[in-house]
CSV table of C-alpha atoms in Angstrom, one decimal:
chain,number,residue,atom,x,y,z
A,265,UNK,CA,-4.3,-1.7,-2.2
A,266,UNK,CA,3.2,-6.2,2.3
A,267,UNK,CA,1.5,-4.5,1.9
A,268,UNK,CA,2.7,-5.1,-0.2
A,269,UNK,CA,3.8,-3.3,0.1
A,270,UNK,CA,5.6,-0.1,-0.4
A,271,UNK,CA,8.4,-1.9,0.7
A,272,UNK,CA,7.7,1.5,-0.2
A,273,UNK,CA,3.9,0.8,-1.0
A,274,UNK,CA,1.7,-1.6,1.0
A,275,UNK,CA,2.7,-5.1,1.7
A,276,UNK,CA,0.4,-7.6,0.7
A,277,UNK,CA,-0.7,-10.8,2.0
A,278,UNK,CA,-1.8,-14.4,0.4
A,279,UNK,CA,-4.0,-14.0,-2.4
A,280,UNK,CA,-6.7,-15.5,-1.2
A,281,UNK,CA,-7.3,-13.3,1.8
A,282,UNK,CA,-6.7,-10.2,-0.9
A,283,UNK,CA,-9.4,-11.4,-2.8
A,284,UNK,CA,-11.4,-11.7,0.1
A,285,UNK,CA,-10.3,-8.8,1.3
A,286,UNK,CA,-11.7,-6.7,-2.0
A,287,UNK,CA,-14.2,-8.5,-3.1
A,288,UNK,CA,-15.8,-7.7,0.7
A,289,UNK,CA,-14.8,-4.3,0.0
A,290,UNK,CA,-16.3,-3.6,-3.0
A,291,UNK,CA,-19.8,-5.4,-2.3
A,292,UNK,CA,-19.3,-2.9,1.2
A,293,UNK,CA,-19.3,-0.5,-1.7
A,294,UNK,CA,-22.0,-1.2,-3.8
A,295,UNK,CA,-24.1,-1.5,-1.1
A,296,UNK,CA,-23.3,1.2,1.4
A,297,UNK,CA,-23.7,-0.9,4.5
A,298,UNK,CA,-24.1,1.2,7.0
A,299,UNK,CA,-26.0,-0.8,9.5
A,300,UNK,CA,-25.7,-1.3,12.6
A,301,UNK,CA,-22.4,-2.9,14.9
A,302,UNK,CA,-22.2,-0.2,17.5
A,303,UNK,CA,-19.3,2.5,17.2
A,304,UNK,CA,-16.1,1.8,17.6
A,305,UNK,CA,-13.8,3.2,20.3
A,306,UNK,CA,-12.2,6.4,19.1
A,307,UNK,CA,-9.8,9.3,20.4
A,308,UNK,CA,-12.0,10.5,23.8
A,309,UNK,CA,-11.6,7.2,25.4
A,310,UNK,CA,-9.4,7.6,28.7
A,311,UNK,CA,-6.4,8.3,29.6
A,312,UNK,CA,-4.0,5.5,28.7
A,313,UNK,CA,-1.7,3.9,31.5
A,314,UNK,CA,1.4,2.0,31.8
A,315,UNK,CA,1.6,-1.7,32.5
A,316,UNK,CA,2.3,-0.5,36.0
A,317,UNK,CA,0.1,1.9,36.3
A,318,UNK,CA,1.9,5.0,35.8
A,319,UNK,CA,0.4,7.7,32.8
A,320,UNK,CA,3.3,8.0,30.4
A,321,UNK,CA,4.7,11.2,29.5
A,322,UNK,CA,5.8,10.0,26.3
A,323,UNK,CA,4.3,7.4,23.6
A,324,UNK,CA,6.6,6.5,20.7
A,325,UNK,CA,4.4,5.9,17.5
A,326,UNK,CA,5.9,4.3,14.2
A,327,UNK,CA,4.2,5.1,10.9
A,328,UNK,CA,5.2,4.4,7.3
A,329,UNK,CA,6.1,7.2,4.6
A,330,UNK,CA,3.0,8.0,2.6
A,331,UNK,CA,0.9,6.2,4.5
A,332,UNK,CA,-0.8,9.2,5.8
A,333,UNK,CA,-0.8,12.7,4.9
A,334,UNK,CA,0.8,15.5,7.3
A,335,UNK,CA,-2.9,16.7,8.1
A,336,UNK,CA,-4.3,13.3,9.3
A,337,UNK,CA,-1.4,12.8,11.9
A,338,UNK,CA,-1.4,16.1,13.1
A,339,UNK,CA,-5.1,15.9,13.7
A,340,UNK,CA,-4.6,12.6,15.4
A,341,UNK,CA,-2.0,13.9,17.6
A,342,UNK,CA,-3.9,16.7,18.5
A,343,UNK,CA,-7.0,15.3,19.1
A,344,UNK,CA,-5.5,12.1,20.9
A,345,UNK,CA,-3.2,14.7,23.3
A,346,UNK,CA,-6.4,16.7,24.0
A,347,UNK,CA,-8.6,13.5,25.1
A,348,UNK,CA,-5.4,11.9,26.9
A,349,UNK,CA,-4.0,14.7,29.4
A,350,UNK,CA,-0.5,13.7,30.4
A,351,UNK,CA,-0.2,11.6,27.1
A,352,UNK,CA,2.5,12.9,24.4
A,353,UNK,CA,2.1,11.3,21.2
A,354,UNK,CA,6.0,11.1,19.2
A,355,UNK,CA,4.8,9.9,16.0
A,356,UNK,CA,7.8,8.8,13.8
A,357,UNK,CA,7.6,8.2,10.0
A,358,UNK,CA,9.9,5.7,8.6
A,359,UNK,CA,10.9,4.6,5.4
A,360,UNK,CA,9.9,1.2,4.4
A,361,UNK,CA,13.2,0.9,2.6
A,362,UNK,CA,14.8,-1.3,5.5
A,363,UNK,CA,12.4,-1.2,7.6
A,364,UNK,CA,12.1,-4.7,7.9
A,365,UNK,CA,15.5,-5.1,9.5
A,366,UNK,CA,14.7,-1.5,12.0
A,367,UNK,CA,11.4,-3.7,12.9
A,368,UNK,CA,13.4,-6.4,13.9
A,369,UNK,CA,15.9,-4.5,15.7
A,370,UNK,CA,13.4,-2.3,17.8
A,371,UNK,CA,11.8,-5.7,18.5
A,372,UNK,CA,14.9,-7.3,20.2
A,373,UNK,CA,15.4,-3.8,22.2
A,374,UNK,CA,15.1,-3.0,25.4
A,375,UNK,CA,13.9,0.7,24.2
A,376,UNK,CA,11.0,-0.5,21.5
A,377,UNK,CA,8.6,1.9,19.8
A,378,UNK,CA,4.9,1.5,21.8
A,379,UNK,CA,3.1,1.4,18.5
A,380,UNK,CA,4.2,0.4,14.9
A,381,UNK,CA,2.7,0.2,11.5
A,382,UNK,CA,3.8,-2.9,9.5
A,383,UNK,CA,2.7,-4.3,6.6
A,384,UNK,CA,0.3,-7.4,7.3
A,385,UNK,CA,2.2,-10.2,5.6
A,386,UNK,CA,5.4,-8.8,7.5
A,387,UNK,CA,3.4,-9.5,10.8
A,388,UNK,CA,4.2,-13.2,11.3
A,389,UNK,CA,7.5,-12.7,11.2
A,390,UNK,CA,8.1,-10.5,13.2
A,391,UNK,CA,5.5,-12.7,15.4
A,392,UNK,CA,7.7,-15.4,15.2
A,393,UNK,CA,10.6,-13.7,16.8
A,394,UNK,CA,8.7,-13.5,20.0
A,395,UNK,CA,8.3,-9.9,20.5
A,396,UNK,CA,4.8,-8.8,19.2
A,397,UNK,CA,2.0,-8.8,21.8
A,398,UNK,CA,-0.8,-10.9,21.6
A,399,UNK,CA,-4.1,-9.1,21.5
A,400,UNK,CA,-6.3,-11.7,21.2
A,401,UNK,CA,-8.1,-10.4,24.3
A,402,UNK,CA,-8.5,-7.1,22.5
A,403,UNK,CA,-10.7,-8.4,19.5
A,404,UNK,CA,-14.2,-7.8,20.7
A,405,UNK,CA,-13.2,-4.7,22.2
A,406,UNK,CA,-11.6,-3.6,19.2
A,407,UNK,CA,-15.1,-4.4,17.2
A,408,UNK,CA,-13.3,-7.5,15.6
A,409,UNK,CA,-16.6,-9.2,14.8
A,410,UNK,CA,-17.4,-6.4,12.0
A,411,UNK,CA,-13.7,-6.2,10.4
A,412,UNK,CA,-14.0,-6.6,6.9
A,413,UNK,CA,-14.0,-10.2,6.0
A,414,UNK,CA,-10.3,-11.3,5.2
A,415,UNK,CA,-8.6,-8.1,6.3
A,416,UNK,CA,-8.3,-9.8,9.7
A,417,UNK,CA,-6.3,-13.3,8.6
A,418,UNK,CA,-2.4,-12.2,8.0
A,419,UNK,CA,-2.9,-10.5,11.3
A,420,UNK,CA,-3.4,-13.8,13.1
A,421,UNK,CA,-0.7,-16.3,13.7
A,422,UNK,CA,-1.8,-20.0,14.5
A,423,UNK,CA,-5.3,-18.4,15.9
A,424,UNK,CA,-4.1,-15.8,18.2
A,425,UNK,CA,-4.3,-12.0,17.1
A,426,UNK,CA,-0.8,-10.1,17.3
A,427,UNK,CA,-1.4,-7.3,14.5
A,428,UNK,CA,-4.9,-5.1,14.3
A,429,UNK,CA,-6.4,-4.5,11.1
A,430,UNK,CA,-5.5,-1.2,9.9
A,431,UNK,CA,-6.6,-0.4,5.9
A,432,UNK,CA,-6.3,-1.7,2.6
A,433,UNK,CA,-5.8,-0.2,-0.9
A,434,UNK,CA,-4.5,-0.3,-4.2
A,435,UNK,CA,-3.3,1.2,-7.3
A,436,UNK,CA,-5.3,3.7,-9.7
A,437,UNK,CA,-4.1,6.1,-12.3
A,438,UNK,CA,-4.4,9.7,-10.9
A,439,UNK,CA,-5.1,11.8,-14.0
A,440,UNK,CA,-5.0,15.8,-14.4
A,441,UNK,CA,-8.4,16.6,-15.7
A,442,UNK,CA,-7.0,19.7,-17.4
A,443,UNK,CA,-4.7,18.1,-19.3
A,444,UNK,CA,-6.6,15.4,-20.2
A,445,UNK,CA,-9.3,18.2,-21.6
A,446,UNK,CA,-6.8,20.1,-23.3
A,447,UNK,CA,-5.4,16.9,-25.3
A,448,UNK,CA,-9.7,16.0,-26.1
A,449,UNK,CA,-8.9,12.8,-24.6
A,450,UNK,CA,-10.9,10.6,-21.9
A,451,UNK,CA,-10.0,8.4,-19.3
A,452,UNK,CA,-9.2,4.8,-21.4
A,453,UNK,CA,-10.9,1.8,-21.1
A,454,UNK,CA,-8.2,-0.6,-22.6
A,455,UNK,CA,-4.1,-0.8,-22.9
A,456,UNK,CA,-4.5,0.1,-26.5
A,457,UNK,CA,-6.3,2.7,-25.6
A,458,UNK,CA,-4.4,4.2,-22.9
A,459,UNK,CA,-1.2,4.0,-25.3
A,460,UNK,CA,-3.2,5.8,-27.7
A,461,UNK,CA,-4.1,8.6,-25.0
A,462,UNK,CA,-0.6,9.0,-23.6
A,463,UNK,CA,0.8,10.1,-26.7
A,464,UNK,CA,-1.8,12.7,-27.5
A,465,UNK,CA,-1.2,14.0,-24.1
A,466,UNK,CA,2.4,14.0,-24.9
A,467,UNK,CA,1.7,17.2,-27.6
A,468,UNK,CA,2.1,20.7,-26.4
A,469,UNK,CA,5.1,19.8,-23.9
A,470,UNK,CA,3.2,18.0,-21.8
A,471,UNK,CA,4.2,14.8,-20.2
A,472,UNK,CA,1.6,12.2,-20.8
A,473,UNK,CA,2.4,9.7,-17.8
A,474,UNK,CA,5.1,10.0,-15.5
A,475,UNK,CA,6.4,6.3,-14.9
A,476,UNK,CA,9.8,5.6,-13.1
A,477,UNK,CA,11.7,2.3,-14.5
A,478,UNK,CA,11.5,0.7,-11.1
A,479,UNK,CA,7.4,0.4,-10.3
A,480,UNK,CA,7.2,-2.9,-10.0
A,481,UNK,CA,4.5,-3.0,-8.1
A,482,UNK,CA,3.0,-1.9,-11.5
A,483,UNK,CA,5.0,-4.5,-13.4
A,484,UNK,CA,3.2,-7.3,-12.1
A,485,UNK,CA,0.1,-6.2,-12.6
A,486,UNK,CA,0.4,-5.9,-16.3
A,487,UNK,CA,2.7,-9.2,-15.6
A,488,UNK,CA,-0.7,-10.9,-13.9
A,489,UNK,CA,-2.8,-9.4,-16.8
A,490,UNK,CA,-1.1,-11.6,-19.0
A,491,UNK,CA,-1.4,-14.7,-17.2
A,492,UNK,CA,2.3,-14.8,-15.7
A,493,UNK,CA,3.2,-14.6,-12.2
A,494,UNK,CA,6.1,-13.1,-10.2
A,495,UNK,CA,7.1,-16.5,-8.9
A,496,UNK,CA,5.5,-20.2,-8.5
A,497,UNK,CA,5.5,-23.0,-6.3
A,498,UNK,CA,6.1,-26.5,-7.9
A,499,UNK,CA,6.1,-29.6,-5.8
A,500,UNK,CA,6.8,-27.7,-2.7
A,501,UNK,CA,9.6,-25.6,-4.6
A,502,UNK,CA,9.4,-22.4,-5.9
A,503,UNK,CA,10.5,-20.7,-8.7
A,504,UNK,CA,11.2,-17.3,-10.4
A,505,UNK,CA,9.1,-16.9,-13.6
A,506,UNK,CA,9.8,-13.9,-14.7
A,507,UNK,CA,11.4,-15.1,-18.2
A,508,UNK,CA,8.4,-16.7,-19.7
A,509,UNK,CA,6.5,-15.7,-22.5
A,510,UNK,CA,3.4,-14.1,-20.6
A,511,UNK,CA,5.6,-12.1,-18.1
A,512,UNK,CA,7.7,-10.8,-20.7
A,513,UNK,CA,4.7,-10.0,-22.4
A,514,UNK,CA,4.0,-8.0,-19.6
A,515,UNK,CA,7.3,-6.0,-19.6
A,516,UNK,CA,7.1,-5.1,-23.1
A,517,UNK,CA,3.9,-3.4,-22.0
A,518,UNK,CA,5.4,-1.6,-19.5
A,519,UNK,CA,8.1,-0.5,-21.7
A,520,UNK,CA,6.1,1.2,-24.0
A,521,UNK,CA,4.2,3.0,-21.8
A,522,UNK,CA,7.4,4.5,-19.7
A,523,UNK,CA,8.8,5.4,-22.9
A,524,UNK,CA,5.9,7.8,-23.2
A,525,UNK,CA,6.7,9.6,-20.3
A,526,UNK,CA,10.1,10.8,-18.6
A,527,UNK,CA,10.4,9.0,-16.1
A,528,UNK,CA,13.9,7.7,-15.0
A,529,UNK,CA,14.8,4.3,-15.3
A,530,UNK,CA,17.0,4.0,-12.2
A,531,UNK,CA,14.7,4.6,-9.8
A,532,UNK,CA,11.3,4.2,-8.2
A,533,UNK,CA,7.8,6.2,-7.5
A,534,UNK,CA,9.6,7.1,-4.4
A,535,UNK,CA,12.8,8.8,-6.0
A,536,UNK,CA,11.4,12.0,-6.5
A,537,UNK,CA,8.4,11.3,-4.8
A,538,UNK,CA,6.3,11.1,-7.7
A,539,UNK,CA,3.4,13.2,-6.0
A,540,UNK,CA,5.4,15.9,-6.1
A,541,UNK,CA,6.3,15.5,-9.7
A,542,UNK,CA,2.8,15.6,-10.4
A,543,UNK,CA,2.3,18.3,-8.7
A,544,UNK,CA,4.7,20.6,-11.0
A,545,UNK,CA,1.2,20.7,-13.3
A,546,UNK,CA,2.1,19.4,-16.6
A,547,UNK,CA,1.6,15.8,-15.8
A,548,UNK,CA,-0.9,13.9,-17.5
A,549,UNK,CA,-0.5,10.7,-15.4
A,550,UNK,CA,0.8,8.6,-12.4
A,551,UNK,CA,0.0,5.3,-11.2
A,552,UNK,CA,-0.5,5.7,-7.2
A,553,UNK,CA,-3.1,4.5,-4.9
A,554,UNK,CA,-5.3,7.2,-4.1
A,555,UNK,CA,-4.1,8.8,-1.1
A,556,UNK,CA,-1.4,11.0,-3.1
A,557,UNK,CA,-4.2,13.1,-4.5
A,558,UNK,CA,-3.9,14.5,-0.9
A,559,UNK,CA,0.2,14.8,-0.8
A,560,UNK,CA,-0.5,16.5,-4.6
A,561,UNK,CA,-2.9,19.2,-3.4
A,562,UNK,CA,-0.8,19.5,-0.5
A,563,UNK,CA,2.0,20.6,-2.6
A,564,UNK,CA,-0.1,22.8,-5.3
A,565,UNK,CA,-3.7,23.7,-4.1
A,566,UNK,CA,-4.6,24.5,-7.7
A,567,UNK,CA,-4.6,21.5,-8.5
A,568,UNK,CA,-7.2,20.8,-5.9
A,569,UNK,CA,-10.2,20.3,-8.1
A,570,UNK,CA,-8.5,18.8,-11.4
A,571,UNK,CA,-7.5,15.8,-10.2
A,572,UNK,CA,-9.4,12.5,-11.0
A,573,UNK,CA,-9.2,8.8,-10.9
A,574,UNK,CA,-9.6,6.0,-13.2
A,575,UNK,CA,-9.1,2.2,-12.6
A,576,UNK,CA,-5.4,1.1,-14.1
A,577,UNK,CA,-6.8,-0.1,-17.8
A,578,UNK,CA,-7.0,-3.9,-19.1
A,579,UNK,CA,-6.6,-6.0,-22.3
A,580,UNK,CA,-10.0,-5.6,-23.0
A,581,UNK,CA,-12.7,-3.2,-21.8
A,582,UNK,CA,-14.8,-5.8,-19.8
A,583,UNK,CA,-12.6,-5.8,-16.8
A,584,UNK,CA,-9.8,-3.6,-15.5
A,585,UNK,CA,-6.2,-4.2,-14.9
A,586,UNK,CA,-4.9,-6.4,-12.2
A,587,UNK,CA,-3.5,-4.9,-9.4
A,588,UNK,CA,-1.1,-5.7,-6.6
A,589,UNK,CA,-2.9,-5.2,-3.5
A,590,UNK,CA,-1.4,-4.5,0.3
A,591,UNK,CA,-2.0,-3.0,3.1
A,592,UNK,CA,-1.1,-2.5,6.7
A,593,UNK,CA,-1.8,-3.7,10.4
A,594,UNK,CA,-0.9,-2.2,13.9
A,595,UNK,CA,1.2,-4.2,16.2
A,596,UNK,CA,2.5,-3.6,20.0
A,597,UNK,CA,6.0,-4.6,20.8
A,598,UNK,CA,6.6,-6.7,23.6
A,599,UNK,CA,9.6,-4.4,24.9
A,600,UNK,CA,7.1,-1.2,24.9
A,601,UNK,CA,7.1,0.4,28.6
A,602,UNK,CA,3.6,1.4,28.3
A,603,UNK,CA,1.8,-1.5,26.6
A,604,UNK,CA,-2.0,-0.5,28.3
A,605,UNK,CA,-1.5,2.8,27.1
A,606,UNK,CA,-0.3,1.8,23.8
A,607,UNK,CA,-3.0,-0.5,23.3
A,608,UNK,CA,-5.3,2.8,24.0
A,609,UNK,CA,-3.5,4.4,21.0
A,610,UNK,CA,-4.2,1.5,19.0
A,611,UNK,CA,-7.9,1.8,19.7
A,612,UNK,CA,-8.0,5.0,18.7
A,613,UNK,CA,-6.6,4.4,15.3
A,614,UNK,CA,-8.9,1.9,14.6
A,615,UNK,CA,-12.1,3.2,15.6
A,616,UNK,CA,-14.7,4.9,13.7
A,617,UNK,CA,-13.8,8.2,14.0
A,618,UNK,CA,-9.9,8.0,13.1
A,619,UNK,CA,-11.0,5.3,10.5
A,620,UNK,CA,-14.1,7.8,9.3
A,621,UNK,CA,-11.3,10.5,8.9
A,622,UNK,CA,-8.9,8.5,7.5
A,623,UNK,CA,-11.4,6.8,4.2
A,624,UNK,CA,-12.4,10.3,3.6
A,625,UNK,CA,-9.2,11.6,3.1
A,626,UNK,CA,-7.1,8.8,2.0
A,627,UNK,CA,-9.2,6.9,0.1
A,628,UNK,CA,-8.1,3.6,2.1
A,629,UNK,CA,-10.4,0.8,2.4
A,630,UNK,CA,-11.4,0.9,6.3
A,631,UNK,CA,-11.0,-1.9,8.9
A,632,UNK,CA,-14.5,-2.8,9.6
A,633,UNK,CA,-17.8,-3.4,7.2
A,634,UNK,CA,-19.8,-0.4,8.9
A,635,UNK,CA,-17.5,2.5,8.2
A,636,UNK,CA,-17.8,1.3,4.2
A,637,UNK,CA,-20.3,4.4,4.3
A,638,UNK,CA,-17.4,7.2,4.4
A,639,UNK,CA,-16.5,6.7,1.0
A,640,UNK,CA,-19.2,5.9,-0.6
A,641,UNK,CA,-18.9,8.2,-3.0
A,642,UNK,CA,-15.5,8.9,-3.5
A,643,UNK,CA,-14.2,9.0,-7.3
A,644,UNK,CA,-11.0,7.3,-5.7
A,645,UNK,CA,-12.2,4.6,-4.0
A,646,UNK,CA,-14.8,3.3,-6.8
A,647,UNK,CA,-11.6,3.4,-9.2
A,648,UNK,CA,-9.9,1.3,-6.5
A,649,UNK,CA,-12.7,-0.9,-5.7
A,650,UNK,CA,-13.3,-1.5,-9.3
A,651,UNK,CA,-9.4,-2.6,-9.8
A,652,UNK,CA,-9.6,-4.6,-6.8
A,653,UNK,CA,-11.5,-7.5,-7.8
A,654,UNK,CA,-8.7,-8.4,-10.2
A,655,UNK,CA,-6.3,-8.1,-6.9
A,656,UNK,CA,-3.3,-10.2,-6.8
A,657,UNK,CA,-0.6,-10.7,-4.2
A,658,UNK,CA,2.9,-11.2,-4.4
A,659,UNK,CA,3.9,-15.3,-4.0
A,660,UNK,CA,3.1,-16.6,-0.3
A,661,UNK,CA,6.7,-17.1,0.8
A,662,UNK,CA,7.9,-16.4,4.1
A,663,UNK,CA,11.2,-15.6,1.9
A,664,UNK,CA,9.5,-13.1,-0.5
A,665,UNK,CA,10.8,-10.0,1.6
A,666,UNK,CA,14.7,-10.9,0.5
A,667,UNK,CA,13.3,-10.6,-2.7
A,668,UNK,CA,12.4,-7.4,-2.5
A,669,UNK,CA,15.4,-6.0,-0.4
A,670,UNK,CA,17.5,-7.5,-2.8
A,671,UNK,CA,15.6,-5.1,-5.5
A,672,UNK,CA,16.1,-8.3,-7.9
A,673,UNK,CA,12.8,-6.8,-9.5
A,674,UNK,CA,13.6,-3.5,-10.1
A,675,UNK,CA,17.3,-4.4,-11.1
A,676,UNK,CA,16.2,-6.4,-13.9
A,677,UNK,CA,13.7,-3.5,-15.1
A,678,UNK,CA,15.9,-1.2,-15.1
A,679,UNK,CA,18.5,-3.5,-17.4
A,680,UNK,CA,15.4,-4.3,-19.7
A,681,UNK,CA,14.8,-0.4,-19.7
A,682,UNK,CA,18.6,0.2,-20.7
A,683,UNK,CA,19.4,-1.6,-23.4
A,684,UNK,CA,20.0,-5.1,-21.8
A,685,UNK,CA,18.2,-8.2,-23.5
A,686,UNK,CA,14.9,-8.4,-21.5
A,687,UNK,CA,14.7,-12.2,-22.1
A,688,UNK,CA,18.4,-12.9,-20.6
A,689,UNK,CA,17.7,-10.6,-18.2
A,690,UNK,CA,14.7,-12.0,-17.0
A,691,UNK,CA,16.2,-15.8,-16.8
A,692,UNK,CA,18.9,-14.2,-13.9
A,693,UNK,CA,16.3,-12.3,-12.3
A,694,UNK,CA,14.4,-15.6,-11.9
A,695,UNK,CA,16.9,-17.8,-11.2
A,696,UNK,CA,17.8,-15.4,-8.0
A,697,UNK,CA,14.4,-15.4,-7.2
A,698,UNK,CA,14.3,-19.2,-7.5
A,699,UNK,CA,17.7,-19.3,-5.2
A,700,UNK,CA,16.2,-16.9,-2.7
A,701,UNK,CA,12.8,-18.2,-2.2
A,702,UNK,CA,14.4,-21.9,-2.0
A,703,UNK,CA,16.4,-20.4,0.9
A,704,UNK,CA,16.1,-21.9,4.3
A,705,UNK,CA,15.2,-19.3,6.3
């Protein structure tokens, strides 16, 4: 649902704990476990303190764009300031465009944020620089022994627990039922299909999917449909493989589905923000994770109950389309001045009731097994959960972050989208790659 990943969209970890990760999530699903770890720690806990003691007039809270909508936070805040007398919450969203190099920065500081979202594969990084707290004494207070199975791993570096679990999620196609009635189409099982479904939606001046040249993030999943990858490690060295048959295969696919939209080619989902594209009404389709539903409504409440979900279509109708898969984790800086108090903020945000609040509006998978309940029946988490047992990460290098501020990706879609030969294009995009990963960091 690094991370993935942002990165605009949710960071992701190894794929192994993402499959973990959703196969325990939709099982959690499926069987609406409920049962019975005690509740969680939530916002009426005490008032948080300093390391010395003192209440803090002032708590500096980092949050990614998107991540949230502006109702959750401000309930948070409000609720969190109301339990907490003394405590002002200065929540601060940042853009995951550079955010890695701001992490790092704040890190180093003598004047760090107390809290900040990071994308869980991002979190032994910044581990390694020295300046993440270790919460391992937190776990069982923090209900560790019911997060969801794999959602805890990228958070813990060499057995000791520096970032908290926070959510998971992934990509669905959002879909205006109104359109979609209009055009007598139905949500598609297959690619063929969906191709098939676009166009129709395309008549009556329409747009039948809006998809911006630079998503990536949905690149590789029609890229991992195929059987290619992003990159692979040989004998210990990795390489780009963007140019081979399958991934090219892959971008064709994507090619032909953008070109049924108007989407630019130059940009990403965040350039507009495509929510608000969406938003404008005559948009059949976006690819997003489910959370923009609420940024969508947010922006035109008519659209409120015309909005649905459907999982991102596959080759064949017996399983969906892969997905890349992220999410995020909490972490407390070293240089915080308040590091009891932010650990209390912490707690908060991953307790049942901001993690209740949160599944229900957002559509996020939650941190622990026993708050699987909240959305049982949500239309956008089944689509998610049904996508994410096809979940795939992005290649487990400690380098793979370069790739992505480098934007070799969406550089080379963009050229493939413009006239450039995708195949020639593809063999520089992975030979940067190849450079990049085979980089001693």
């Amino acid at each position: 649902m690094r991370r993935r990943h942002p990165r605009q969209q949710f960071p992701l970890g190894s794929g192994d704990v993402r499959r973990g990760v959703w196969r325990a999530a939709a099982a959690a699903l499926a069987l609406a476990v409920l049962a019975a770890c005690g509740s969680s720690p939530d916002a009426s806990g005490p008032s948080g303190t300093s390391g010395s003691g003192q209440s803090p007039a002032k708590l500096t809270v980092w949050f990614m764009k998107d991540s949230l909508s502006d109702a959750i936070v401000q309930r948070f805040r409000t609720d969190y300031e109301r339990a907490h007398p003394g405590v002002t919450l200065d929540i601060q969203i940042q853009e995951w465009n550079g955010i890695g190099q701001k992490v790092t920065s704040a890190l180093a500081s003598n004047d760090a944020p107390d809290v900040i979202e990071v994308g869980n594969t991002q979190v032994a990084e910044y581990a390694a620089s020295g300046g993440v707290k270790d919460l391992t004494d937190k776990v069982a207070d923090l209900g560790g022994a019911d997060w969801l199975p794999g959602l805890a791993e990228p958070g813990k570096i060499d057995g000791r627990q520096y970032g908290i679990p926070w959510y998971a999620a992934n990509r669905v196609v959002i879909y205006n039922k109104e359109l979609f009635e209009k055009a007598g189409v139905t949500p598609p099982k297959t690619r063929d299909e969906w191709l098939a479904a676009t166009a129709k939606l395309n008549k009556g001046g329409d747009q039948g999917i809006y998809l911006p040249g630079q998503n990536w993030y949905t690149l590789s999943g029609f890229i991992w449909d195929e059987g290619g990858d992003l990159a692979v490690n040989e004998g210990g060295r990795w390489k780009g493989v963007l140019d081979t048959p399958q991934a090219l295969a892959g971008m064709d696919f994507y090619r032909r589905l953008q070109a049924l939209g108007k989407g630019p080619k130059d940009s990403d989902e965040a350039n507009p923000p495509q929510a608000d594209v969406f938003a404008k009404g005559d948009v059949a389709q976006i690819i997003a994770t489910p959370g923009n539903a609420t940024a969508i409504v947010t922006a035109n409440p008519d659209l409120k109950d015309k909005i649905g979900f459907f999982p991102i279509p596959g080759k064949t109708a017996d399983k969906p389309g892969a997905v890349f898969t992220g999410g995020s984790d909490l972490i407390i800086p070293e240089a915080s001045r308040n590091q009891d108090a932010a650990y209390e903020v912490v707690k908060a945000l991953a307790g049942e009731q901001f993690q209740t609040d949160m599944a229900k509006e957002m559509s996020y998978v939650p941190n622990r097994v026993s708050f699987a309940g909240a959305v049982q029946n949500n239309e956008g988490f089944t689509a998610m959960a049904a996508g994410a047992a096809v979940g795939h990460a992005t290649p487990n290098s400690p380098n793979w972050a370069a790739v992505e501020a480098r934007n070799v990706i969406k550089d080379y879609m963009t050229k493939a989208l413009t006239g450039g030969d995708p195949a020639a294009e593809a063999r520089k995009a992975s030979a940067t790659i190849t450079e990049i990963l085979n980089t001693a960091s």
